[in-house]
Tab-separated table of C-alpha atoms in Angstrom:
chain	number	residue	atom	x	y	z
A	1	MET	CA	-2.378	43.243	-23.965
A	2	GLN	CA	0.950	41.899	-23.063
A	3	LEU	CA	0.575	38.896	-20.055
A	4	ASN	CA	3.023	37.809	-18.311
A	5	THR	CA	4.431	34.541	-17.989
A	6	SER	CA	7.064	33.058	-16.524
A	7	ASN	CA	9.736	30.208	-17.154
A	8	ASN	CA	12.017	30.706	-13.679
A	9	TYR	CA	10.301	27.297	-12.253
A	10	ALA	CA	13.220	28.109	-9.476
A	11	ASP	CA	12.245	31.113	-7.723
A	12	ILE	CA	7.843	29.679	-8.311
A	13	PHE	CA	9.200	26.979	-6.075
A	14	LEU	CA	11.866	28.325	-3.717
A	15	SER	CA	9.133	30.948	-2.964
A	16	ASN	CA	6.269	28.893	-1.825
A	17	SER	CA	4.061	30.366	-4.331
A	18	ASP	CA	0.585	29.682	-4.255
A	19	LEU	CA	-0.651	27.433	-7.678
A	20	LEU	CA	-3.279	27.912	-9.176
A	21	ASP	CA	-4.413	24.603	-11.156
A	22	VAL	CA	-7.626	24.712	-13.870
A	23	ARG	CA	-6.546	21.195	-15.305
A	24	ALA	CA	-9.473	18.787	-14.871
A	25	PRO	CA	-10.305	17.644	-11.378
A	26	ILE	CA	-8.880	13.864	-12.545
A	27	GLU	CA	-5.520	15.466	-13.831
A	28	PHE	CA	-5.030	17.566	-10.336
A	29	LYS	CA	-6.004	13.570	-8.490
A	30	GLN	CA	-3.194	12.317	-10.352
A	31	GLY	CA	-0.291	14.801	-9.703
A	32	ALA	CA	0.223	17.792	-8.072
A	33	PHE	CA	2.295	20.110	-6.446
A	34	PRO	CA	2.273	21.903	-2.830
A	35	ASN	CA	0.289	25.745	-2.245
A	36	ALA	CA	-1.628	24.559	-5.940
A	37	ALA	CA	-5.169	24.941	-5.367
A	38	ASN	CA	-7.995	23.622	-8.122
A	39	LEU	CA	-10.292	25.748	-9.667
A	40	PRO	CA	-11.264	24.195	-13.331
A	41	LEU	CA	-11.677	25.639	-16.455
A	42	LEU	CA	-13.506	22.478	-17.094
A	43	ASN	CA	-14.633	19.666	-15.200
A	44	ASP	CA	-13.870	16.473	-15.353
A	45	ASP	CA	-16.525	15.430	-17.988
A	46	GLU	CA	-16.280	18.312	-20.193
A	47	ARG	CA	-13.093	17.587	-21.054
A	48	SER	CA	-14.052	14.823	-22.051
A	49	ARG	CA	-16.535	15.908	-24.390
A	50	ILE	CA	-13.917	18.204	-25.973
A	51	GLY	CA	-11.101	15.711	-26.751
A	52	ILE	CA	-13.371	13.901	-28.454
A	53	CYS	CA	-14.824	16.562	-30.540
A	54	TYR	CA	-11.238	17.676	-30.875
A	55	LYS	CA	-10.382	14.414	-32.240
A	56	LYS	CA	-13.292	13.999	-34.545
A	57	GLN	CA	-13.824	17.702	-36.203
A	58	GLY	CA	-9.958	19.432	-35.160
A	59	GLN	CA	-9.355	22.289	-33.172
A	60	GLU	CA	-11.085	24.834	-34.380
A	61	LYS	CA	-14.665	22.559	-34.035
A	62	ALA	CA	-12.873	21.783	-30.172
A	63	ILE	CA	-13.039	25.434	-28.759
A	64	GLU	CA	-16.079	26.611	-30.427
A	65	LEU	CA	-17.817	23.761	-28.356
A	66	GLY	CA	-15.193	24.582	-25.312
A	67	HIS	CA	-17.152	28.493	-25.108
A	68	LYS	CA	-20.122	27.231	-25.683
A	69	ILE	CA	-19.812	25.123	-22.366
A	70	VAL	CA	-18.373	27.530	-20.091
A	71	SER	CA	-20.376	30.836	-20.841
A	72	GLY	CA	-23.058	32.541	-19.570
A	73	ASN	CA	-23.331	31.690	-15.390
A	74	THR	CA	-21.116	28.949	-15.582
A	75	ARG	CA	-18.169	31.408	-16.588
A	76	GLN	CA	-19.237	33.740	-14.683
A	77	LYS	CA	-18.852	31.416	-11.752
A	78	ARG	CA	-15.772	29.839	-12.363
A	79	LEU	CA	-13.798	33.471	-13.036
A	80	GLU	CA	-14.818	34.540	-9.269
A	81	GLN	CA	-13.580	31.586	-8.421
A	82	TRP	CA	-10.325	32.898	-9.720
A	83	ILE	CA	-10.754	36.470	-8.451
A	84	ASN	CA	-11.471	35.063	-5.309
A	85	TYR	CA	-8.151	33.274	-5.685
A	86	ALA	CA	-6.279	35.545	-7.287
A	87	ARG	CA	-7.201	38.479	-4.406
A	88	GLU	CA	-6.354	35.442	-1.805
A	89	HIS	CA	-3.327	35.562	-2.675
A	90	GLN	CA	-1.182	37.968	-3.504
A	91	ASN	CA	1.584	37.143	-6.528
A	92	SER	CA	0.539	33.711	-7.186
A	93	TYR	CA	0.612	31.787	-10.640
A	94	LEU	CA	-1.088	30.528	-13.195
A	95	TYR	CA	-0.811	27.512	-15.193
A	96	CYS	CA	-2.687	24.592	-17.377
A	97	LEU	CA	-1.372	20.840	-18.319
A	98	ARG	CA	0.767	22.680	-20.721
A	99	GLY	CA	0.984	26.531	-20.713
A	100	GLY	CA	-1.191	26.489	-23.381
A	101	LEU	CA	-5.109	27.492	-24.403
A	102	ARG	CA	-6.748	26.398	-20.873
A	103	SER	CA	-4.296	28.486	-18.630
A	104	LYS	CA	-4.905	31.909	-21.136
A	105	ILE	CA	-7.930	31.321	-21.472
A	106	ALA	CA	-8.291	31.756	-17.988
A	107	GLN	CA	-5.762	35.021	-17.678
A	108	GLN	CA	-7.046	37.307	-20.397
A	109	TRP	CA	-10.495	36.249	-18.422
A	110	LEU	CA	-8.658	37.377	-15.665
A	111	ALA	CA	-7.178	40.934	-16.886
A	112	GLU	CA	-10.433	41.560	-18.734
A	113	ALA	CA	-12.007	41.980	-14.347
A	114	GLU	CA	-9.093	43.912	-13.976
A	115	ILE	CA	-7.117	40.889	-12.396
A	116	GLU	CA	-3.163	40.825	-12.382
A	117	ILE	CA	-1.981	36.732	-12.438
A	118	THR	CA	1.544	35.876	-13.932
A	119	ARG	CA	0.644	32.227	-16.551
A	120	VAL	CA	3.791	29.687	-16.038
A	121	GLU	CA	4.993	28.780	-19.267
A	122	GLY	CA	5.072	25.073	-20.219
A	123	GLY	CA	2.820	24.712	-17.438
A	124	TYR	CA	1.957	21.126	-15.655
A	125	LYS	CA	4.284	19.439	-17.279
A	126	ALA	CA	7.156	22.846	-17.725
A	127	LEU	CA	7.040	21.966	-13.987
A	128	ARG	CA	7.111	18.769	-13.494
A	129	ASN	CA	9.789	18.000	-15.286
A	130	PHE	CA	11.914	20.419	-13.742
A	131	LEU	CA	11.501	18.830	-10.338
A	132	ILE	CA	12.179	14.976	-12.022
A	133	LYS	CA	16.009	16.970	-13.256
A	134	HIS	CA	16.663	17.711	-9.646
A	135	ILE	CA	15.679	13.542	-8.704
A	136	GLU	CA	17.725	12.609	-11.130
A	137	SER	CA	20.940	13.750	-9.756
A	138	ALA	CA	20.124	13.473	-6.287
A	139	ASP	CA	22.909	10.527	-5.959
A	140	ARG	CA	25.389	12.641	-7.697
A	141	ASP	CA	24.865	16.031	-6.704
A	142	TYR	CA	25.165	14.519	-2.512
A	143	SER	CA	26.361	12.246	0.255
A	144	PHE	CA	23.895	10.860	2.349
A	145	THR	CA	23.954	9.532	5.898
A	146	LEU	CA	20.918	7.473	7.597
A	147	VAL	CA	19.316	8.418	11.139
A	148	GLY	CA	18.780	4.465	11.860
A	149	GLY	CA	17.428	2.614	15.009
A	150	MET	CA	15.021	0.158	16.365
A	151	THR	CA	10.981	1.218	15.556
A	152	GLY	CA	10.079	3.859	18.169
A	153	CYS	CA	13.810	5.510	19.226
A	154	GLN	CA	12.477	9.389	16.641
A	155	LYS	CA	14.422	8.531	13.737
A	156	THR	CA	11.938	11.041	11.631
A	157	LYS	CA	12.399	13.872	14.577
A	158	LEU	CA	15.782	13.825	14.359
A	159	VAL	CA	15.897	13.938	10.824
A	160	ARG	CA	13.341	16.839	10.814
A	161	THR	CA	16.405	18.751	13.793
A	162	ILE	CA	18.924	18.393	11.247
A	163	GLU	CA	19.160	21.730	8.446
A	164	ASN	CA	20.673	19.185	6.001
A	165	GLY	CA	17.367	16.414	6.549
A	166	ILE	CA	15.477	15.319	4.153
A	167	ASP	CA	12.156	13.671	5.860
A	168	LEU	CA	11.079	11.043	3.284
A	169	GLU	CA	8.248	10.498	5.146
A	170	GLY	CA	6.598	14.174	5.375
A	171	ALA	CA	7.226	13.715	2.327
A	172	ALA	CA	5.277	10.330	1.723
A	173	TYR	CA	2.785	11.195	4.306
A	174	HIS	CA	3.447	7.865	6.010
A	175	ARG	CA	5.253	6.356	8.909
A	176	GLY	CA	7.460	3.887	6.330
A	177	SER	CA	5.521	1.133	8.465
A	178	SER	CA	3.008	-1.315	8.798
A	179	PHE	CA	0.912	1.429	11.240
A	180	GLY	CA	2.352	4.330	9.476
A	181	ALA	CA	-0.617	5.087	7.309
A	182	HIS	CA	-2.474	8.763	8.772
A	183	ALA	CA	-6.355	9.709	9.155
A	184	LEU	CA	-5.994	11.457	5.511
A	185	PRO	CA	-5.213	9.171	2.287
A	186	GLN	CA	-1.547	9.056	1.621
A	187	SER	CA	0.682	11.116	-1.182
A	188	SER	CA	0.825	9.553	-4.554
A	189	GLN	CA	3.785	8.949	-6.129
A	190	ILE	CA	4.110	11.550	-7.781
A	191	ASN	CA	2.982	14.550	-5.206
A	192	PHE	CA	5.800	12.774	-3.523
A	193	GLU	CA	7.901	12.812	-6.022
A	194	ASN	CA	7.387	16.983	-5.913
A	195	VAL	CA	8.087	17.765	-2.337
A	196	LEU	CA	10.762	15.451	-1.856
A	197	ALA	CA	12.912	17.128	-5.771
A	198	ILE	CA	11.030	20.794	-3.523
A	199	ASP	CA	13.190	19.565	-0.279
A	200	LEU	CA	16.221	19.076	-3.169
A	201	LEU	CA	16.120	21.825	-4.509
A	202	LYS	CA	16.027	23.955	-1.223
A	203	ALA	CA	19.611	21.975	-0.204
A	204	GLU	CA	21.189	22.896	-3.531
A	205	GLN	CA	19.930	26.468	-3.089
A	206	LEU	CA	21.379	26.292	0.435
A	207	LYS	CA	24.671	24.444	-1.248
A	208	LEU	CA	24.316	21.660	0.763
A	209	LYS	CA	26.676	18.594	-0.601
A	210	SER	CA	25.435	16.559	1.999
A	211	LEU	CA	22.012	15.173	3.307
A	212	VAL	CA	20.791	13.620	6.124
A	213	LEU	CA	17.908	10.771	5.439
A	214	GLU	CA	16.279	8.005	7.277
A	215	ASP	CA	16.882	4.818	7.279
A	216	GLU	CA	14.013	3.371	5.514
A	217	GLY	CA	13.205	0.620	3.171
A	218	ARG	CA	11.812	0.800	-0.066
A	219	PHE	CA	8.444	1.900	-0.357
A	220	ILE	CA	6.843	4.092	2.375
A	221	GLY	CA	3.437	2.798	2.639
A	222	SER	CA	2.875	2.866	-1.134
A	223	VAL	CA	5.249	4.886	-2.580
A	224	ASP	CA	8.596	3.584	-3.595
A	225	ILE	CA	11.925	6.003	-2.915
A	226	PRO	CA	13.553	6.442	-6.373
A	227	LYS	CA	15.140	3.759	-7.664
A	228	ASN	CA	18.718	5.709	-7.321
A	229	ILE	CA	18.454	7.526	-4.375
A	230	TYR	CA	17.104	4.545	-3.201
A	231	ASN	CA	20.441	2.222	-4.057
A	232	LYS	CA	22.450	4.930	-2.203
A	233	MET	CA	20.800	5.194	-0.010
A	234	ARG	CA	21.910	1.334	0.843
A	235	THR	CA	25.752	2.009	0.959
A	236	SER	CA	25.209	5.419	2.649
A	237	SER	CA	26.547	5.888	6.497
A	238	ILE	CA	24.178	4.810	9.471
A	239	VAL	CA	24.172	6.551	12.895
A	240	VAL	CA	22.310	4.692	14.329
A	241	VAL	CA	19.712	5.993	17.238
A	242	GLU	CA	19.144	4.005	20.917
A	243	ARG	CA	16.519	4.203	23.119
A	244	SER	CA	15.178	2.460	26.003
A	245	LEU	CA	12.266	-0.700	25.460
A	246	GLU	CA	10.502	1.333	27.708
A	247	GLU	CA	11.375	5.130	26.074
A	248	ARG	CA	10.113	3.306	23.106
A	249	ILE	CA	7.068	1.488	24.198
A	250	GLN	CA	5.870	5.112	25.397
A	251	GLN	CA	7.113	6.566	21.914
A	252	LEU	CA	4.523	4.509	19.885
A	253	LEU	CA	1.410	4.474	22.339
A	254	GLN	CA	2.176	8.200	21.725
A	255	GLU	CA	1.933	8.334	17.703
A	256	TYR	CA	-0.401	5.034	16.806
A	257	VAL	CA	-2.639	5.300	19.952
A	258	ILE	CA	-3.446	9.223	20.938
A	259	ASP	CA	-1.984	10.635	17.889
A	260	MET	CA	-4.617	9.065	15.799
A	261	LYS	CA	-7.303	9.114	17.874
A	262	ALA	CA	-6.282	13.114	17.565
A	263	GLU	CA	-6.175	12.151	13.783
A	264	PHE	CA	-9.170	10.292	13.123
A	265	TYR	CA	-11.509	12.701	15.466
A	266	ASP	CA	-9.786	15.965	13.369
A	267	ALA	CA	-11.791	13.970	10.270
A	268	HIS	CA	-14.934	13.109	11.704
A	269	GLN	CA	-17.507	14.402	13.242
A	270	ASN	CA	-19.064	12.058	14.469
A	271	GLN	CA	-17.454	10.951	17.335
A	272	ASP	CA	-18.336	7.523	17.357
A	273	GLN	CA	-17.859	6.746	13.629
A	274	ALA	CA	-13.703	8.740	15.251
A	275	PHE	CA	-13.069	6.182	17.232
A	276	GLN	CA	-14.900	3.888	15.164
A	277	SER	CA	-12.798	4.233	11.503
A	278	PHE	CA	-9.513	5.027	14.518
A	279	SER	CA	-10.420	1.060	15.141
A	280	GLU	CA	-10.432	-0.294	12.671
A	281	TYR	CA	-6.371	1.857	11.574
A	282	LEU	CA	-4.466	-0.112	14.266
A	283	LEU	CA	-6.813	-3.330	13.785
A	284	SER	CA	-5.558	-3.136	9.796
A	285	SER	CA	-2.609	-2.409	10.583
A	286	LEU	CA	-2.385	-5.239	12.395
A	287	ASN	CA	-3.883	-7.607	9.833
A	288	ARG	CA	-1.470	-6.534	7.560
A	289	ILE	CA	1.222	-7.809	9.057
A	290	LYS	CA	-0.096	-11.476	10.257
A	291	LYS	CA	1.839	-13.674	7.908
A	292	ARG	CA	4.527	-12.546	9.503
A	293	LEU	CA	3.392	-12.796	12.877
A	294	GLY	CA	2.378	-16.089	12.525
A	295	GLN	CA	-1.483	-17.238	13.362
A	296	GLN	CA	-1.088	-17.655	16.827
A	297	LYS	CA	1.601	-14.198	18.134
A	298	TRP	CA	-1.877	-12.390	15.820
A	299	SER	CA	-3.816	-13.424	17.172
A	300	GLU	CA	-2.451	-12.982	20.889
A	301	LEU	CA	-1.266	-9.476	19.680
A	302	ASN	CA	-5.418	-8.883	18.129
A	303	SER	CA	-6.583	-10.154	21.401
A	304	LYS	CA	-4.795	-7.641	23.716
A	305	MET	CA	-5.356	-5.003	20.786
A	306	GLU	CA	-9.414	-5.292	20.830
A	307	THR	CA	-9.047	-5.535	24.938
A	308	ALA	CA	-7.908	-2.461	25.055
A	309	LEU	CA	-9.509	-0.597	22.554
A	310	SER	CA	-12.774	-1.949	24.521
A	311	ILE	CA	-11.698	0.159	27.715
A	312	GLN	CA	-10.559	3.201	26.200
A	313	HIS	CA	-13.601	3.658	24.080
A	314	ALA	CA	-15.710	3.220	27.836
A	315	THR	CA	-12.936	4.639	29.482
A	316	ASP	CA	-10.564	6.878	27.689
A	317	ASP	CA	-8.084	4.849	29.297
A	318	ILE	CA	-4.631	4.392	27.061
A	319	PHE	CA	-2.326	2.414	28.862
A	320	SER	CA	-3.562	-1.229	27.881
A	321	HIS	CA	-2.715	-0.496	24.955
A	322	GLN	CA	0.804	-1.177	26.154
A	323	SER	CA	-0.654	-5.005	26.409
A	324	TRP	CA	0.387	-5.578	22.408
A	325	LEU	CA	2.832	-2.888	22.181
A	326	GLU	CA	5.127	-4.328	23.657
A	327	PRO	CA	5.093	-7.505	22.156
A	328	LEU	CA	5.094	-5.765	18.713
A	329	LEU	CA	9.049	-4.334	19.227
A	330	THR	CA	10.024	-7.297	20.884
A	331	ASP	CA	9.000	-10.285	18.543
A	332	TYR	CA	8.001	-8.031	15.613
A	333	TYR	CA	10.337	-5.015	15.100
A	334	ASP	CA	12.779	-5.109	16.455
A	335	PRO	CA	14.115	-8.825	15.632
A	336	MET	CA	13.393	-7.322	11.852
A	337	TYR	CA	15.711	-4.465	12.478
A	338	THR	CA	18.428	-5.836	14.053
A	339	SER	CA	18.260	-8.448	11.026
A	340	GLN	CA	18.907	-5.883	8.780
A	341	LEU	CA	21.486	-3.886	10.186
A	342	LYS	CA	23.658	-6.824	11.078
A	343	ASN	CA	23.470	-7.171	6.716
A	344	ARG	CA	25.632	-3.615	6.635
A	345	GLU	CA	27.761	-3.061	10.252
A	346	GLU	CA	29.999	-1.876	8.665
A	347	LEU	CA	27.979	1.108	7.553
A	348	ILE	CA	27.781	2.295	10.730
A	349	VAL	CA	29.774	5.032	11.928
A	350	PHE	CA	28.208	6.210	15.179
A	351	GLN	CA	26.284	4.978	17.815
A	352	GLY	CA	23.667	6.579	20.569
A	353	SER	CA	21.734	8.503	22.441
A	354	TYR	CA	19.339	11.225	20.240
A	355	THR	CA	21.118	13.604	21.578
A	356	GLU	CA	24.040	12.227	21.398
A	357	CYS	CA	23.413	10.926	17.475
A	358	GLN	CA	22.402	15.125	17.257
A	359	GLN	CA	25.513	16.358	18.084
A	360	PHE	CA	27.206	14.053	16.474
A	361	LEU	CA	25.219	15.128	12.836
A	362	ASN	CA	25.111	18.674	13.482
A	363	GLU	CA	29.215	18.379	13.987
A	364	HIS	CA	29.947	15.687	11.188
A	365	VAL	CA	27.565	15.951	8.977
């Protein structure tokens, strides 16, 4: 029986195809693609045992052991998972690490159950290498325009409204500051690069020559922007968004307090536990910049934050948080960004309100 394979990696990503990843969980955790579901042929322990057998006794014995381990009820349960996935996700693709034995076995078992699924030639490695090439050439393929501005100016939102905008913070699943984490864990470095590369691939499909990016530091949370892209960003034109202090305080109140509390409540069934996790997020975020704030300023803000959290927990009143948000902006974020931007003043090509910057970018970039 001739089983379908594909090496049209661009089409797989551009069509946002669903992906059945049969690698072991430890491999999936190290790096995966959007739209991928991990339903492994071998779990971590089984993979380790077979790997040891392969090294000591060779491929034939390792394959024999694999069939012995994944047999009977174990085989049937894993096959049923694949069948259910393939039925729920029409036109999906199947892969393992290198498009070898594991994905071939899974595809064959599915075919015997009269389920057709296309196997990716070269597997995860080939898909990953394809994406890496788009990152490596990005600084040569595109000109960049950066969206800058003080914290709370809705820079990320603006980038997302522009057709040729690339959302670095969305790819990183982090807002790029001490308070930028989400309730769920951040993307790994590899996953960040995969999402970024797919965004670049889509820009290529649209035949774009210029990209709009948010003005970021080298690191977005725990991931770092690829060196070639970051180096080009440091010499790219900047459009600076301007908003009043009051507007920015309200923006941070929305992001850091209202939205983050909602995220933690979605992530926890127990409301007391959810509020505790939310409180720890705020306090630990402030603690990360303790050295930069200095002991006295940190102590003042920490005390105000604890008071605001107590009031919020007791009454649901969120406005006490403004007592620490305002000095966080005026005494920490604003001076830091002003200093950083001063070193690149010659790169500023436009300054204005959110709407004015949006219009400029749409008309000139």
